[in-house]
Amino acid sequence: MKLKRDFYLQDCVKVARDLLGKVFVHETKEGIAKGIIVETEAYNGAIDKASHSYKYKRTKRTEIQFGLGGYAYVYFIYGMHFNINIVTGIEGEPQGVLIRGIQPTYGIDLMKERRKTDNLINLTNGPAKLCQAMGITKEQYGMDLCNSNLYIEEGISIEDKDVDITKRINIDYAAEDKDRLWRFSIKDNPFVSIKVKS
DNA sequence: CGATAGATATCT
DNA sequence: GATATCTATCGA
């Protein structure tokens, strides 16, 4: 059962927290791939220098962030990698949640084939890795998670005591905003991309 | 471990 | 023309 639009219309920080434990699904003609979301980061364009849409900067690339929540924001980075964000918030508010780590639960052979590795942990413990494993490319830019073959469904419930809240990764260019505690991950899960000592 | 090469769409 | 919400690989 796909999550409904309402879920995505909330603030990006809340959605980032609540996405932990939910199941990310991509159905393609090659097969279905699923994984439990174990690591996320929130980006709020209105106030956050780390966001592509900082100060409501609106370009062809960030356009999708300005619409309703529940759409996929996929972009190409460092000349060779894709990352996927889930757009959140109401129309006009550019926000997103970066998916940084998932735990594969279905279609593992397909993921291994796409990633060219047999190492289970190495399949999806990073934002560009999980995009490759899930078969996400520029093609998925702007897809509606409420009405397409790319979506999120209910999963397991994660208690607050099992959630690590830390600084976000690789945003040193973002000045003081790099210290915001907007990264959420499931404690001691091996598919979390980078461990941060507490 | 830490350092660095890798390669290009996107914005200035 | 500079840079990026990163990853793989190499050397110690």
Tab-separated table of C-alpha atoms (C1' of nucleotides) in Angstrom:
chain	number	residue	atom	x	y	z
A	1	MET	CA	0.000	0.000	0.000
A	2	LYS	CA	1.549	3.293	-1.090
A	3	LEU	CA	1.874	6.092	1.424
A	4	LYS	CA	-0.656	8.817	0.770
A	5	ARG	CA	-0.013	12.399	-0.277
A	6	ASP	CA	-0.720	13.710	3.247
A	7	PHE	CA	2.443	12.100	4.588
A	8	TYR	CA	4.655	14.043	2.197
A	9	LEU	CA	3.043	17.413	2.814
A	10	GLN	CA	4.597	17.735	6.281
A	11	ASP	CA	7.859	19.483	7.150
A	12	CYS	CA	10.955	17.821	5.692
A	13	VAL	CA	12.532	17.208	9.109
A	14	LYS	CA	9.471	15.319	10.340
A	15	VAL	CA	9.197	13.329	7.111
A	16	ALA	CA	12.910	12.458	7.314
A	17	ARG	CA	12.379	11.048	10.814
A	18	ASP	CA	9.207	9.194	9.911
A	19	LEU	CA	10.653	7.654	6.745
A	20	LEU	CA	12.938	5.460	8.848
A	21	GLY	CA	11.619	1.891	8.763
A	22	LYS	CA	9.405	2.490	5.726
A	23	VAL	CA	9.894	0.506	2.538
A	24	PHE	CA	11.201	2.081	-0.658
A	25	VAL	CA	9.960	0.263	-3.778
A	26	HIS	CA	10.807	0.479	-7.481
A	27	GLU	CA	8.968	-1.726	-9.934
A	28	THR	CA	10.647	-2.003	-13.336
A	29	LYS	CA	10.474	-4.409	-16.228
A	30	GLU	CA	13.655	-6.039	-14.917
A	31	GLY	CA	11.871	-6.810	-11.662
A	32	ILE	CA	10.870	-5.359	-8.314
A	33	ALA	CA	13.384	-4.007	-5.804
A	34	LYS	CA	12.514	-3.105	-2.220
A	35	GLY	CA	14.422	-1.941	0.832
A	36	ILE	CA	13.792	-0.579	4.316
A	37	ILE	CA	14.879	3.041	4.664
A	38	VAL	CA	17.565	3.263	7.358
A	39	GLU	CA	19.168	6.660	6.761
A	40	THR	CA	17.809	10.058	5.616
A	41	GLU	CA	18.698	13.753	5.584
A	42	ALA	CA	16.368	16.768	5.487
A	43	TYR	CA	16.943	19.791	3.232
A	44	ASN	CA	14.885	22.952	3.579
A	45	GLY	CA	15.505	25.360	0.701
A	46	ALA	CA	13.998	28.375	2.445
A	47	ILE	CA	16.682	28.592	5.139
A	48	ASP	CA	19.349	26.000	4.345
A	49	LYS	CA	22.570	26.788	2.473
A	50	ALA	CA	23.138	23.091	1.845
A	51	SER	CA	19.999	22.918	-0.303
A	52	HIS	CA	20.067	23.322	-4.081
A	53	SER	CA	17.016	25.549	-3.663
A	54	TYR	CA	18.499	27.811	-0.958
A	55	LYS	CA	16.645	31.119	-0.703
A	56	TYR	CA	13.992	29.726	-2.998
A	57	LYS	CA	16.454	29.470	-5.882
A	58	ARG	CA	14.345	28.141	-8.680
A	59	THR	CA	15.999	26.553	-11.704
A	60	LYS	CA	15.132	23.866	-14.187
A	61	ARG	CA	16.752	21.334	-11.851
A	62	THR	CA	15.114	22.423	-8.562
A	63	GLU	CA	11.711	23.108	-10.119
A	64	ILE	CA	10.136	19.909	-8.811
A	65	GLN	CA	10.891	20.897	-5.207
A	66	PHE	CA	8.496	23.825	-5.497
A	67	GLY	CA	5.511	21.607	-6.163
A	68	LEU	CA	3.593	19.369	-3.771
A	69	GLY	CA	5.404	16.797	-1.657
A	70	GLY	CA	5.547	13.194	-2.802
A	71	TYR	CA	7.570	13.586	-6.002
A	72	ALA	CA	11.060	12.284	-6.772
A	73	TYR	CA	13.935	14.772	-7.091
A	74	VAL	CA	16.776	12.925	-8.822
A	75	TYR	CA	20.000	14.665	-9.814
A	76	PHE	CA	23.387	13.807	-11.269
A	77	ILE	CA	26.409	14.699	-9.140
A	78	TYR	CA	30.232	14.542	-9.233
A	79	GLY	CA	30.170	13.643	-12.883
A	80	MET	CA	29.128	10.038	-12.261
A	81	HIS	CA	26.490	9.502	-9.578
A	82	PHE	CA	22.758	9.869	-9.043
A	83	ASN	CA	21.071	10.783	-5.756
A	84	ILE	CA	17.371	10.705	-4.933
A	85	ASN	CA	15.387	13.041	-2.719
A	86	ILE	CA	11.737	12.802	-1.757
A	87	VAL	CA	10.110	16.216	-2.172
A	88	THR	CA	8.149	17.281	0.909
A	89	GLY	CA	5.988	20.190	2.023
A	90	ILE	CA	3.224	22.176	0.417
A	91	GLU	CA	3.324	23.878	-2.961
A	92	GLY	CA	5.787	26.767	-3.035
A	93	GLU	CA	8.004	25.436	-0.242
A	94	PRO	CA	11.172	23.836	-1.648
A	95	GLN	CA	12.016	20.961	0.669
A	96	GLY	CA	13.341	17.466	0.285
A	97	VAL	CA	14.573	14.380	2.078
A	98	LEU	CA	17.709	12.675	0.755
A	99	ILE	CA	17.624	8.880	0.990
A	100	ARG	CA	21.128	7.834	2.062
A	101	GLY	CA	20.756	4.191	3.068
A	102	ILE	CA	18.332	1.276	2.667
A	103	GLN	CA	18.325	-2.362	3.750
A	104	PRO	CA	17.423	-4.629	0.811
A	105	THR	CA	14.423	-6.902	1.429
A	106	TYR	CA	13.324	-7.947	-2.053
A	107	GLY	CA	14.960	-8.249	-5.465
A	108	ILE	CA	18.409	-8.694	-4.001
A	109	ASP	CA	19.705	-10.647	-6.991
A	110	LEU	CA	18.627	-7.817	-9.267
A	111	MET	CA	20.441	-5.319	-7.061
A	112	LYS	CA	23.583	-7.422	-7.097
A	113	GLU	CA	23.458	-7.516	-10.869
A	114	ARG	CA	22.980	-3.754	-11.143
A	115	ARG	CA	25.780	-3.024	-8.672
A	116	LYS	CA	28.146	-5.703	-10.010
A	117	THR	CA	28.919	-7.005	-6.541
A	118	ASP	CA	27.910	-9.848	-4.238
A	119	ASN	CA	28.616	-7.937	-1.054
A	120	LEU	CA	25.181	-7.394	0.515
A	121	ILE	CA	26.210	-4.482	2.711
A	122	ASN	CA	27.916	-2.708	-0.168
A	123	LEU	CA	24.729	-2.853	-2.253
A	124	THR	CA	22.846	0.071	-0.739
A	125	ASN	CA	24.831	1.720	2.080
A	126	GLY	CA	25.168	5.106	0.369
A	127	PRO	CA	22.971	7.498	-1.644
A	128	ALA	CA	24.508	6.849	-5.066
A	129	LYS	CA	24.841	3.131	-4.370
A	130	LEU	CA	21.169	2.663	-3.559
A	131	CYS	CA	20.145	4.606	-6.664
A	132	GLN	CA	22.179	2.207	-8.781
A	133	ALA	CA	20.827	-0.831	-6.933
A	134	MET	CA	17.230	0.390	-7.267
A	135	GLY	CA	17.660	1.336	-10.919
A	136	ILE	CA	17.080	5.048	-10.365
A	137	THR	CA	18.389	7.494	-12.962
A	138	LYS	CA	17.420	10.817	-14.469
A	139	GLU	CA	14.460	8.947	-15.951
A	140	GLN	CA	12.824	8.958	-12.532
A	141	TYR	CA	13.094	12.741	-12.076
A	142	GLY	CA	9.665	14.127	-11.194
A	143	MET	CA	7.891	10.798	-10.747
A	144	ASP	CA	4.877	10.855	-8.428
A	145	LEU	CA	5.381	8.474	-5.509
A	146	CYS	CA	1.615	8.410	-5.006
A	147	ASN	CA	0.860	7.330	-8.542
A	148	SER	CA	3.651	5.446	-10.304
A	149	ASN	CA	5.836	2.348	-10.056
A	150	LEU	CA	8.251	4.208	-7.763
A	151	TYR	CA	6.824	4.572	-4.262
A	152	ILE	CA	7.106	4.070	-0.506
A	153	GLU	CA	4.983	1.738	1.605
A	154	GLU	CA	4.503	1.112	5.315
A	155	GLY	CA	7.239	-0.890	6.983
A	156	ILE	CA	8.406	-1.368	10.530
A	157	SER	CA	8.012	1.146	13.318
A	158	ILE	CA	11.196	2.663	14.740
A	159	GLU	CA	11.225	3.955	18.304
A	160	ASP	CA	12.982	7.176	19.248
A	161	LYS	CA	15.540	5.281	21.273
A	162	ASP	CA	16.654	3.466	18.125
A	163	VAL	CA	17.178	6.655	16.106
A	164	ASP	CA	20.522	8.424	15.771
A	165	ILE	CA	20.295	12.159	15.071
A	166	THR	CA	23.502	13.652	13.648
A	167	LYS	CA	24.960	16.281	11.328
A	168	ARG	CA	24.542	15.792	7.603
A	169	ILE	CA	27.267	14.405	5.355
A	170	ASN	CA	29.461	16.137	2.747
A	171	ILE	CA	28.041	19.647	2.953
A	172	ASP	CA	31.119	21.512	4.205
A	173	TYR	CA	30.331	24.308	1.773
A	174	ALA	CA	27.153	25.152	3.713
A	175	ALA	CA	28.767	27.344	6.410
A	176	GLU	CA	26.803	27.336	9.659
A	177	ASP	CA	24.011	25.237	8.208
A	178	LYS	CA	26.317	22.208	8.088
A	179	ASP	CA	25.842	21.829	11.840
A	180	ARG	CA	22.082	21.346	11.676
A	181	LEU	CA	21.051	18.016	13.189
A	182	TRP	CA	18.946	16.964	10.239
A	183	ARG	CA	20.322	13.493	9.582
A	184	PHE	CA	18.365	10.522	10.874
A	185	SER	CA	19.504	6.911	10.930
A	186	ILE	CA	18.600	3.632	12.605
A	187	LYS	CA	21.032	2.885	15.391
A	188	ASP	CA	23.520	0.063	14.716
A	189	ASN	CA	22.079	-0.755	11.294
A	190	PRO	CA	24.846	-1.967	8.939
A	191	PHE	CA	23.312	-0.218	5.914
A	192	VAL	CA	23.859	3.248	7.352
A	193	SER	CA	26.473	4.869	5.077
A	194	ILE	CA	28.770	6.514	7.601
A	195	LYS	CA	28.982	5.861	11.306
A	196	VAL	CA	29.263	8.949	13.483
A	197	LYS	CA	30.556	8.497	16.972
A	198	SER	CA	28.123	9.655	19.602
B	1	DC	C1'	42.847	3.528	7.786
B	2	DG	C1'	43.414	8.333	4.779
B	3	DA	C1'	44.015	10.429	0.309
B	4	DT	C1'	42.657	11.059	-4.196
B	5	DA	C1'	41.161	10.290	-8.947
B	6	DG	C1'	37.307	9.894	-11.501
B	7	DA	C1'	33.920	12.744	-15.312
B	8	DT	C1'	30.034	15.898	-16.464
B	9	DA	C1'	25.384	18.371	-15.832
B	10	DT	C1'	24.344	22.466	-13.990
B	11	DC	C1'	24.693	27.146	-12.702
B	12	DT	C1'	27.567	31.712	-12.802
C	1	DG	C1'	34.924	28.125	-15.787
C	2	DA	C1'	33.967	26.147	-11.128
C	3	DT	C1'	31.828	22.992	-8.547
C	4	DA	C1'	29.100	19.115	-6.572
C	5	DT	C1'	23.599	15.942	-0.942
C	6	DC	C1'	29.837	10.521	-3.952
C	7	DT	C1'	32.381	6.072	-4.691
C	8	DA	C1'	36.138	3.010	-5.771
C	9	DT	C1'	40.705	2.204	-5.447
C	10	DC	C1'	45.199	2.658	-4.162
C	11	DG	C1'	49.091	2.931	-0.851
C	12	DA	C1'	50.815	2.624	4.004
